[in-house]
Coordinates of C-alpha atoms in Angstrom, one line a residue:
X1 CA 44.0 -12.1 1.1
X2 CA 41.0 -10.6 2.9
X3 CA 37.9 -12.7 2.5
X4 CA 34.9 -10.8 1.3
X5 CA 31.9 -10.7 3.7
X6 CA 28.9 -12.8 3.0
X7 CA 26.5 -10.4 1.2
X8 CA 22.8 -10.6 1.8
X9 CA 21.0 -8.4 -0.8
X10 CA 17.5 -7.4 -0.1
X11 CA 15.7 -6.2 -3.2
X12 CA 12.8 -4.0 -2.1
X13 CA 12.0 -1.6 0.7
X14 CA 8.4 -2.5 1.5
X15 CA 7.0 -4.7 4.2
X16 CA 9.1 -7.8 3.3
X17 CA 12.3 -5.9 2.6
X18 CA 12.1 -3.7 5.7
X19 CA 11.1 -6.4 8.2
X20 CA 13.6 -9.0 6.8
X21 CA 16.4 -6.5 7.0
X22 CA 15.4 -5.5 10.6
X23 CA 15.4 -9.2 11.6
X24 CA 18.8 -9.8 9.9
X25 CA 20.5 -6.9 11.5
X26 CA 19.2 -8.0 14.9
X27 CA 20.0 -11.7 14.5
X28 CA 23.4 -11.2 12.8
X29 CA 24.6 -8.4 15.1
X30 CA 27.9 -10.2 15.9
X31 CA 28.7 -11.1 12.3
X32 CA 28.0 -7.5 11.2
X33 CA 30.3 -6.1 13.9
X34 CA 33.1 -8.4 12.8
X35 CA 32.6 -7.6 9.1
X36 CA 31.7 -11.2 8.3
X37 CA 28.3 -10.3 6.9
X38 CA 27.1 -7.3 4.8
X39 CA 23.4 -6.5 4.3
X40 CA 22.5 -4.4 1.3
X41 CA 19.0 -3.0 0.9
X42 CA 18.1 -1.9 -2.6
X43 CA 15.0 0.3 -3.1
X44 CA 13.9 3.1 -5.5
X45 CA 12.5 5.0 -2.5
X46 CA 14.4 5.7 0.7
X47 CA 11.4 4.8 2.8
X48 CA 8.8 2.2 3.5
X49 CA 5.1 3.2 3.1
X50 CA 2.8 1.9 5.8
X51 CA -0.1 1.4 3.5
X52 CA -2.9 0.8 6.1
X53 CA -2.5 4.5 7.0
X54 CA -2.9 5.8 3.5
X55 CA -6.7 6.4 3.8
X56 CA -6.2 8.4 7.0
X57 CA -3.4 10.4 5.3
X58 CA -5.7 11.1 2.4
X59 CA -8.4 12.3 4.9
X60 CA -5.9 14.5 6.7
X61 CA -6.0 12.5 10.0
X62 CA -2.2 11.7 9.7
X63 CA 0.6 13.8 8.2
X64 CA 2.1 12.2 5.0
X65 CA 5.6 12.1 6.6
X66 CA 4.3 9.9 9.4
X67 CA 3.0 7.3 7.0
X68 CA 6.5 6.5 5.7
X69 CA 9.4 5.0 7.6
X70 CA 12.9 6.2 6.6
X71 CA 15.0 3.1 5.7
X72 CA 18.4 4.7 6.5
X73 CA 17.4 5.6 10.0
X74 CA 15.7 2.3 10.9
X75 CA 18.4 0.1 9.3
X76 CA 21.7 1.7 10.6
X77 CA 23.7 -1.6 10.2
X78 CA 22.6 -2.1 6.6
X79 CA 23.9 -0.4 3.5
X80 CA 21.2 1.3 1.6
X81 CA 21.5 1.5 -2.2
X82 CA 18.9 3.8 -3.9
X83 CA 18.0 2.1 -7.2
X84 CA 15.7 -0.2 -8.9
X85 CA 16.1 -4.0 -9.6
X86 CA 16.3 -4.6 -13.3
X87 CA 17.2 -8.3 -13.4
X88 CA 18.8 -11.1 -11.5
X89 CA 21.0 -14.0 -12.6
X90 CA 21.0 -16.8 -10.0
X91 CA 23.6 -18.7 -12.0
X92 CA 26.3 -16.0 -11.5
X93 CA 24.7 -14.7 -8.3
X94 CA 24.5 -11.1 -9.6
X95 CA 21.7 -8.6 -10.0
X96 CA 21.4 -5.6 -12.2
X97 CA 20.5 -2.4 -10.4
X98 CA 19.6 0.9 -12.1
X99 CA 20.8 3.3 -9.5
X100 CA 19.6 6.9 -9.1
X101 CA 23.1 8.1 -10.2
X102 CA 22.9 6.0 -13.4
X103 CA 19.6 7.6 -14.3
X104 CA 21.3 10.9 -14.3
X105 CA 24.2 9.7 -16.4
X106 CA 24.3 6.9 -19.0
X107 CA 21.4 4.8 -17.5
X108 CA 23.5 1.6 -17.6
X109 CA 22.6 -0.7 -14.7
X110 CA 25.2 -1.6 -12.1
X111 CA 26.0 -5.3 -11.5
X112 CA 26.0 -6.2 -7.8
X113 CA 27.0 -9.6 -6.5
X114 CA 25.2 -11.5 -3.7
X115 CA 25.6 -14.6 -1.6
X116 CA 21.9 -14.6 -0.6
X117 CA 19.2 -12.7 -2.4
X118 CA 15.8 -11.7 -1.0
X119 CA 13.4 -10.8 -3.7
X120 CA 11.0 -8.4 -1.9
X121 CA 9.9 -6.3 -4.9
X122 CA 6.3 -6.6 -3.9
X123 CA 3.4 -5.8 -6.1
X124 CA 2.0 -3.1 -8.4
X125 CA -1.5 -2.0 -9.2
X126 CA -3.4 -4.6 -11.3
X127 CA -5.1 -2.7 -14.1
X128 CA -7.5 -4.1 -16.8
X129 CA -7.7 -3.0 -20.4
X130 CA -10.6 -0.6 -19.6
X131 CA -10.8 2.2 -22.2
X132 CA -9.7 5.5 -20.6
X133 CA -8.5 4.0 -17.3
X134 CA -4.8 4.4 -18.0
X135 CA -5.2 8.0 -19.1
X136 CA -7.5 9.2 -16.3
X137 CA -7.6 6.7 -13.4
X138 CA -6.0 7.5 -10.0
X139 CA -4.2 4.8 -8.1
X140 CA -4.1 4.4 -4.3
X141 CA -1.0 2.5 -3.4
X142 CA 1.6 5.2 -2.6
X143 CA 1.6 8.1 -0.3
X144 CA 2.0 10.4 -3.3
X145 CA -1.2 9.0 -4.8
X146 CA -3.0 9.4 -1.4
X147 CA -2.1 13.0 -1.0
X148 CA -2.7 13.7 -4.6
X149 CA -6.2 12.3 -4.3
X150 CA -6.9 14.4 -1.2
X151 CA -5.9 17.6 -3.0
X152 CA -8.0 16.5 -6.0
X153 CA -11.2 15.9 -4.0
X154 CA -10.9 19.3 -2.3
X155 CA -10.2 20.9 -5.6
X156 CA -13.5 19.4 -6.9
X157 CA -15.4 21.1 -4.1
X158 CA -13.7 24.4 -5.1
X159 CA -14.8 23.8 -8.7
X160 CA -18.3 23.1 -7.7
X161 CA -18.4 26.2 -5.5
X162 CA -17.2 28.5 -8.3
X163 CA -19.8 27.6 -10.9
X164 CA -23.6 27.4 -11.4
X165 CA -23.3 25.1 -14.4
X166 CA -25.2 22.0 -13.4
X167 CA -23.1 19.7 -15.6
X168 CA -19.8 20.9 -14.3
X169 CA -21.1 20.7 -10.7
X170 CA -22.4 17.2 -11.2
X171 CA -19.2 15.9 -12.6
X172 CA -17.1 17.6 -9.9
X173 CA -19.2 16.2 -7.1
X174 CA -19.3 12.6 -8.3
X175 CA -16.5 10.3 -7.1
X176 CA -16.2 6.8 -8.4
X177 CA -14.1 4.2 -6.7
X178 CA -13.5 0.8 -8.3
X179 CA -12.6 -2.1 -5.9
X180 CA -14.2 -3.3 -2.7
X181 CA -11.2 -4.5 -0.9
X182 CA -9.5 -2.8 2.0
X183 CA -8.0 0.0 0.0
X184 CA -11.2 0.9 -1.9
X185 CA -13.6 0.7 1.0
X186 CA -11.3 2.6 3.5
X187 CA -10.4 5.2 0.9
X188 CA -14.0 6.0 -0.1
X189 CA -15.2 6.0 3.5
X190 CA -12.4 8.3 4.8
X191 CA -12.6 10.7 1.9
X192 CA -16.4 10.9 2.1
X193 CA -16.1 11.7 5.8
X194 CA -13.6 14.5 4.9
X195 CA -15.6 15.9 2.0
X196 CA -18.8 15.9 4.1
X197 CA -17.1 17.8 6.8
X198 CA -15.4 20.2 4.4
X199 CA -18.7 21.1 2.7
X200 CA -19.8 23.1 5.7
X201 CA -17.3 25.7 4.6
X202 CA -18.8 25.9 1.1
X203 CA -22.1 27.7 1.5
X204 CA -23.3 26.7 -2.0
X205 CA -22.1 23.0 -1.8
X206 CA -24.0 20.6 0.4
X207 CA -23.0 17.1 1.4
X208 CA -26.3 15.8 -0.1
X209 CA -25.1 16.9 -3.6
X210 CA -22.0 14.7 -3.4
X211 CA -22.3 11.3 -5.1
X212 CA -19.9 8.6 -3.8
X213 CA -20.0 5.4 -5.9
X214 CA -18.2 2.2 -4.9
X215 CA -18.0 -0.4 -7.7
X216 CA -17.2 -4.0 -6.9
X217 CA -17.1 -6.9 -9.5
X218 CA -18.0 -9.6 -7.0
X219 CA -21.1 -9.9 -4.8
X220 CA -19.5 -8.7 -1.5
X221 CA -16.9 -6.3 -0.2
X222 CA -14.2 -6.8 2.4
X223 CA -14.1 -10.6 2.1
X224 CA -11.4 -10.7 4.8
X225 CA -13.7 -9.7 7.6
X226 CA -16.3 -12.4 6.7
X227 CA -19.7 -12.4 5.1
X228 CA -21.7 -10.9 8.0
X229 CA -19.3 -8.0 8.6
X230 CA -19.1 -7.4 4.9
X231 CA -22.9 -7.1 4.7
X232 CA -22.8 -4.8 7.7
X233 CA -20.2 -2.6 5.9
X234 CA -22.5 -2.3 2.9
X235 CA -25.4 -1.3 5.0
X236 CA -23.2 1.3 6.9
X237 CA -21.9 2.8 3.6
X238 CA -25.4 2.9 2.0
X239 CA -26.8 4.5 5.2
X240 CA -24.5 7.4 4.5
X241 CA -26.1 7.8 1.1
X242 CA -23.1 6.1 -0.7
X243 CA -23.9 4.1 -3.8
X244 CA -22.4 0.6 -3.4
X245 CA -22.8 -1.4 -6.6
X246 CA -22.0 -5.1 -6.2
X247 CA -21.5 -7.5 -9.2
X248 CA -20.7 -4.5 -11.3
X249 CA -17.7 -3.6 -13.4
X250 CA -16.3 -0.5 -14.9
X251 CA -16.6 -0.9 -18.7
X252 CA -15.1 2.4 -19.8
X253 CA -14.2 6.0 -18.9
X254 CA -14.9 8.1 -22.0
X255 CA -15.4 11.8 -22.4
X256 CA -15.5 12.3 -18.6
X257 CA -18.2 9.6 -18.1
X258 CA -17.7 6.4 -16.1
X259 CA -19.7 3.6 -17.9
X260 CA -20.6 0.7 -15.7
X261 CA -21.6 -2.8 -16.7
X262 CA -25.1 -2.3 -15.3
X263 CA -25.8 0.2 -18.1
X264 CA -25.5 3.3 -15.9
X265 CA -23.3 6.3 -16.9
X266 CA -21.9 8.7 -14.4
X267 CA -20.2 12.0 -15.4
X268 CA -17.2 12.4 -13.1
X269 CA -13.9 14.0 -12.8
X270 CA -12.7 11.5 -10.2
X271 CA -12.0 7.8 -11.0
X272 CA -10.1 5.9 -8.3
X273 CA -8.8 2.4 -9.2
X274 CA -8.1 0.0 -6.2
X275 CA -9.1 -3.3 -7.9
X276 CA -6.3 -5.4 -6.6
X277 CA -2.6 -5.8 -7.2
X278 CA -0.3 -8.1 -9.2
X279 CA 3.3 -9.2 -8.6
X280 CA 6.0 -6.8 -9.8
X281 CA 6.7 -7.6 -13.5
X282 CA 10.5 -7.4 -12.9
X283 CA 10.3 -11.0 -11.6
X284 CA 10.1 -12.3 -15.2
X285 CA 13.7 -11.1 -15.6
X286 CA 15.0 -12.7 -12.4
X287 CA 15.4 -16.4 -13.5
X288 CA 12.9 -17.7 -10.9
X289 CA 10.0 -20.0 -11.4
X290 CA 6.6 -18.2 -11.5
X291 CA 3.1 -19.5 -11.2
X292 CA 0.1 -18.6 -13.4
X293 CA -0.4 -15.4 -11.4
X294 CA 3.2 -14.3 -11.8
X295 CA 4.2 -15.1 -8.2
X296 CA 7.4 -16.9 -7.3
X297 CA 7.0 -20.5 -6.4
X298 CA 8.3 -21.0 -2.9
X299 CA 8.8 -23.7 -0.3
X300 CA 7.3 -23.5 3.2
X301 CA 10.8 -22.4 4.3
X302 CA 10.5 -19.3 2.1
X303 CA 13.1 -20.4 -0.4
X304 CA 12.4 -19.9 -4.1
X305 CA 11.7 -23.4 -5.4
X306 CA 14.7 -24.9 -7.3
X307 CA 16.9 -21.8 -7.0
X308 CA 19.8 -21.8 -4.6
X309 CA 20.3 -18.9 -2.2
X310 CA 17.2 -17.0 -3.4
X311 CA 14.4 -16.3 -0.9
X312 CA 11.0 -14.6 -1.1
X313 CA 7.9 -13.7 0.9
X314 CA 4.9 -11.4 0.7
X315 CA 2.6 -10.4 -2.2
X316 CA 5.0 -11.7 -4.9
X317 CA 5.5 -15.1 -3.3
X318 CA 3.3 -18.2 -3.6
X319 CA 4.0 -19.7 -0.1
X320 CA 2.1 -22.9 0.9
X321 CA -0.3 -22.3 3.7
X322 CA 0.4 -25.2 6.1
X323 CA -2.4 -24.1 8.4
X324 CA -4.9 -25.4 5.8
X325 CA -5.4 -29.2 5.8
X326 CA -7.6 -29.4 2.7
X327 CA -6.1 -28.6 -0.7
X328 CA -7.8 -26.3 -3.1
X329 CA -10.6 -27.6 -5.4
X330 CA -8.1 -28.1 -8.2
X331 CA -6.0 -30.3 -6.0
X332 CA -3.2 -27.8 -5.6
X333 CA -2.0 -26.9 -2.1
X334 CA -3.5 -23.8 -0.4
X335 CA -1.4 -20.7 -0.6
X336 CA -1.0 -17.8 1.9
X337 CA -3.1 -14.8 1.0
X338 CA -1.2 -11.7 -0.3
X339 CA -1.8 -9.4 2.7
X340 CA 0.3 -7.4 5.1
X341 CA -0.3 -9.8 8.0
X342 CA 1.4 -12.7 6.1
X343 CA 4.1 -10.4 4.7
X344 CA 5.3 -9.2 8.1
X345 CA 5.2 -12.6 9.7
X346 CA 7.0 -14.2 6.7
X347 CA 9.6 -11.5 6.6
X348 CA 10.6 -12.1 10.2
X349 CA 10.9 -15.9 9.7
X350 CA 12.8 -15.2 6.4
X351 CA 15.4 -13.2 8.3
X352 CA 15.6 -16.0 11.0
X353 CA 16.0 -18.7 8.3
X354 CA 18.9 -16.9 6.5
X355 CA 20.6 -16.5 9.9
X356 CA 20.1 -20.2 10.6
X357 CA 21.6 -21.2 7.2
X358 CA 24.6 -18.9 7.7
X359 CA 25.2 -20.7 11.1
X360 CA 24.9 -24.1 9.6
X361 CA 21.3 -24.9 10.8
X362 CA 18.2 -25.9 8.9
X363 CA 15.5 -23.4 8.1
X364 CA 12.1 -23.9 9.5
X365 CA 8.7 -23.8 7.8
X366 CA 6.3 -20.9 7.9
X367 CA 3.1 -21.6 9.9
X368 CA 0.7 -19.1 11.2
X369 CA -2.4 -18.6 13.3
X370 CA -5.0 -16.4 11.8
X371 CA -5.4 -13.3 14.0
X372 CA -8.2 -11.6 12.1
X373 CA -8.9 -8.5 10.0
X374 CA -9.9 -4.9 10.8
X375 CA -11.1 -2.2 8.5
X376 CA -12.0 1.5 9.0
X377 CA -15.3 2.9 7.6
X378 CA -14.4 6.5 8.4
X379 CA -14.1 8.4 11.7
X380 CA -15.4 6.3 14.7
X381 CA -16.8 3.6 12.4
X382 CA -15.4 0.2 11.4
X383 CA -15.7 -3.6 11.1
X384 CA -13.4 -6.3 12.6
X385 CA -13.1 -10.0 13.0
X386 CA -10.4 -10.8 15.6
X387 CA -9.8 -14.3 16.8
X388 CA -13.3 -15.3 15.9
X389 CA -15.0 -12.3 17.5
X390 CA -16.9 -9.8 15.4
X391 CA -16.9 -6.1 16.2
X392 CA -18.5 -3.2 14.5
X393 CA -18.9 0.5 14.9
X394 CA -16.8 2.4 17.4
X395 CA -15.2 -0.7 19.0
X396 CA -14.0 -2.0 15.6
X397 CA -12.7 1.4 14.7
X398 CA -10.7 1.6 18.0
X399 CA -9.4 -1.9 17.4
X400 CA -8.3 -0.9 13.9
X401 CA -6.3 2.0 15.2
X402 CA -4.9 0.0 18.1
X403 CA -3.8 -2.8 15.9
X404 CA -2.1 -0.7 13.3
X405 CA -0.5 1.6 15.9
X406 CA 1.1 -1.5 17.4
X407 CA 2.3 -2.7 13.9
X408 CA 3.8 0.5 12.5
X409 CA 7.6 0.3 12.8
X410 CA 9.6 2.3 15.4
X411 CA 8.6 3.9 18.6
X412 CA 9.2 7.3 17.0
X413 CA 6.5 6.7 14.4
X414 CA 4.1 5.3 17.0
X415 CA 4.4 8.4 19.2
X416 CA 4.0 10.8 16.2
X417 CA 0.9 9.0 14.9
X418 CA -0.6 8.8 18.4
X419 CA 0.1 12.6 19.0
X420 CA -1.6 13.4 15.7
X421 CA -4.7 11.4 16.5
X422 CA -4.9 13.1 19.9
X423 CA -4.6 16.5 18.3
X424 CA -7.2 15.6 15.6
X425 CA -9.6 14.8 18.4
X426 CA -9.1 18.2 20.0
X427 CA -9.2 20.4 17.0
X428 CA -11.0 20.7 13.7
X429 CA -10.0 19.0 10.5
X430 CA -7.6 20.7 8.1
X431 CA -9.4 21.1 4.7
X432 CA -6.7 22.9 2.7
X433 CA -5.9 21.7 -0.8
X434 CA -2.2 21.9 -1.7
X435 CA -2.7 20.8 -5.3
X436 CA 0.1 23.2 -6.4
X437 CA 2.6 20.8 -4.7
X438 CA 2.2 18.5 -7.6
X439 CA 3.6 21.2 -9.9
X440 CA 5.8 23.4 -7.6
X441 CA 7.5 25.2 -10.5
X442 CA 4.3 26.2 -12.3
X443 CA 4.1 29.7 -10.8
X444 CA 7.7 30.4 -11.3
X445 CA 7.5 29.3 -15.0
X446 CA 4.5 31.4 -15.5
X447 CA 6.2 34.4 -14.0
X448 CA 9.3 33.8 -16.1
X449 CA 7.2 33.5 -19.2
X450 CA 5.4 36.8 -18.5
X451 CA 8.8 38.6 -18.1
X452 CA 9.9 37.6 -21.5
X453 CA 9.7 40.3 -24.2
X454 CA 9.8 39.9 -27.9
X455 CA 13.3 39.4 -29.1
X456 CA 14.5 38.7 -25.5
X457 CA 16.3 35.6 -24.4

């Protein structure tokens, strides 16, 4: 009787899923060749999105297809299964996967066994019960949302250019972004850069008419780069006539008006929500212990606490930070921050630890040295804190691009991104809105409808 291979099932195709699978196929090359090990990657999308490049994709500096990494190409020794994790049962070592084929048929999830499970389902946008947000807000977590937002912003310039109604123009040229973290700050900075440049091609729309509002509930933005660099970022954005409102919340979005907690009301057609993320809700159906934030409780070795053969890392994992000596004020151990730097490092160690366990060795604990943080504030502008050194302006922007170019997977993607940056420096920006891409059949349906005659089919 032929022995079945040891199956390592990686649920998720984001940072943790991709880098764990990459590490595993490198470390277990011999076992994979002999058929002793099988790596299965489950993801609803056949690609990983390199999220730090989303603001530049939205601004048109990078093509959307170069922001994503195809999983099948980069993981040739793994089996890719297109589908979504529905639940997991550690007792029977099985997971329920709703495959793409099942969605087209009866919708019944498929049971898949595993010997080791990596829960890398990541996070989703964290929303609040703000009236009107769910109906009208725009997220900024996927490449589809980034490109949709680019098209939307350019469409607002078209609307403003085609009317003399002051109320319509004011609403079209007001852009409200909620959230002062990396995503919110970089998105508003890059898109303001793009819209200001685009306005030169609209004779009756000036850059001065545009209102860009960044709303942050705390008293600072970009906390990862430190207080001084965060204050510099505020000054830089305000110096570009952007309205940065600290210690302010979005209370409602009603009748096309954003209502803020400071009592101001802003008619707008653009409300972008980037106020944080939360662990994927599917974890509640996976039989793993969760903390008060919904993250999986993990050991420093990246095992899920108390659950055999289940591993986790990244945004959805509460991993103890062994580099911090002092516990938190409530006496609990410090945890690693949910950011890409930790996710990539943890994923590589996770792959190493699974390989160690399969070979009869003990896994090692996750420890890290803080490298720093970088953020873009638009073309040729940025802030950074790298190994204790503070940078701002052009050097920080160059550091931002250099760092992320070194981190994006595959030489192929690095070369393509570098080529696009080079071409963008030699030629003018593209300012074409392709909003019709979101409804590609609209024109055909309209044409088909116009061809119908009374009594016809």
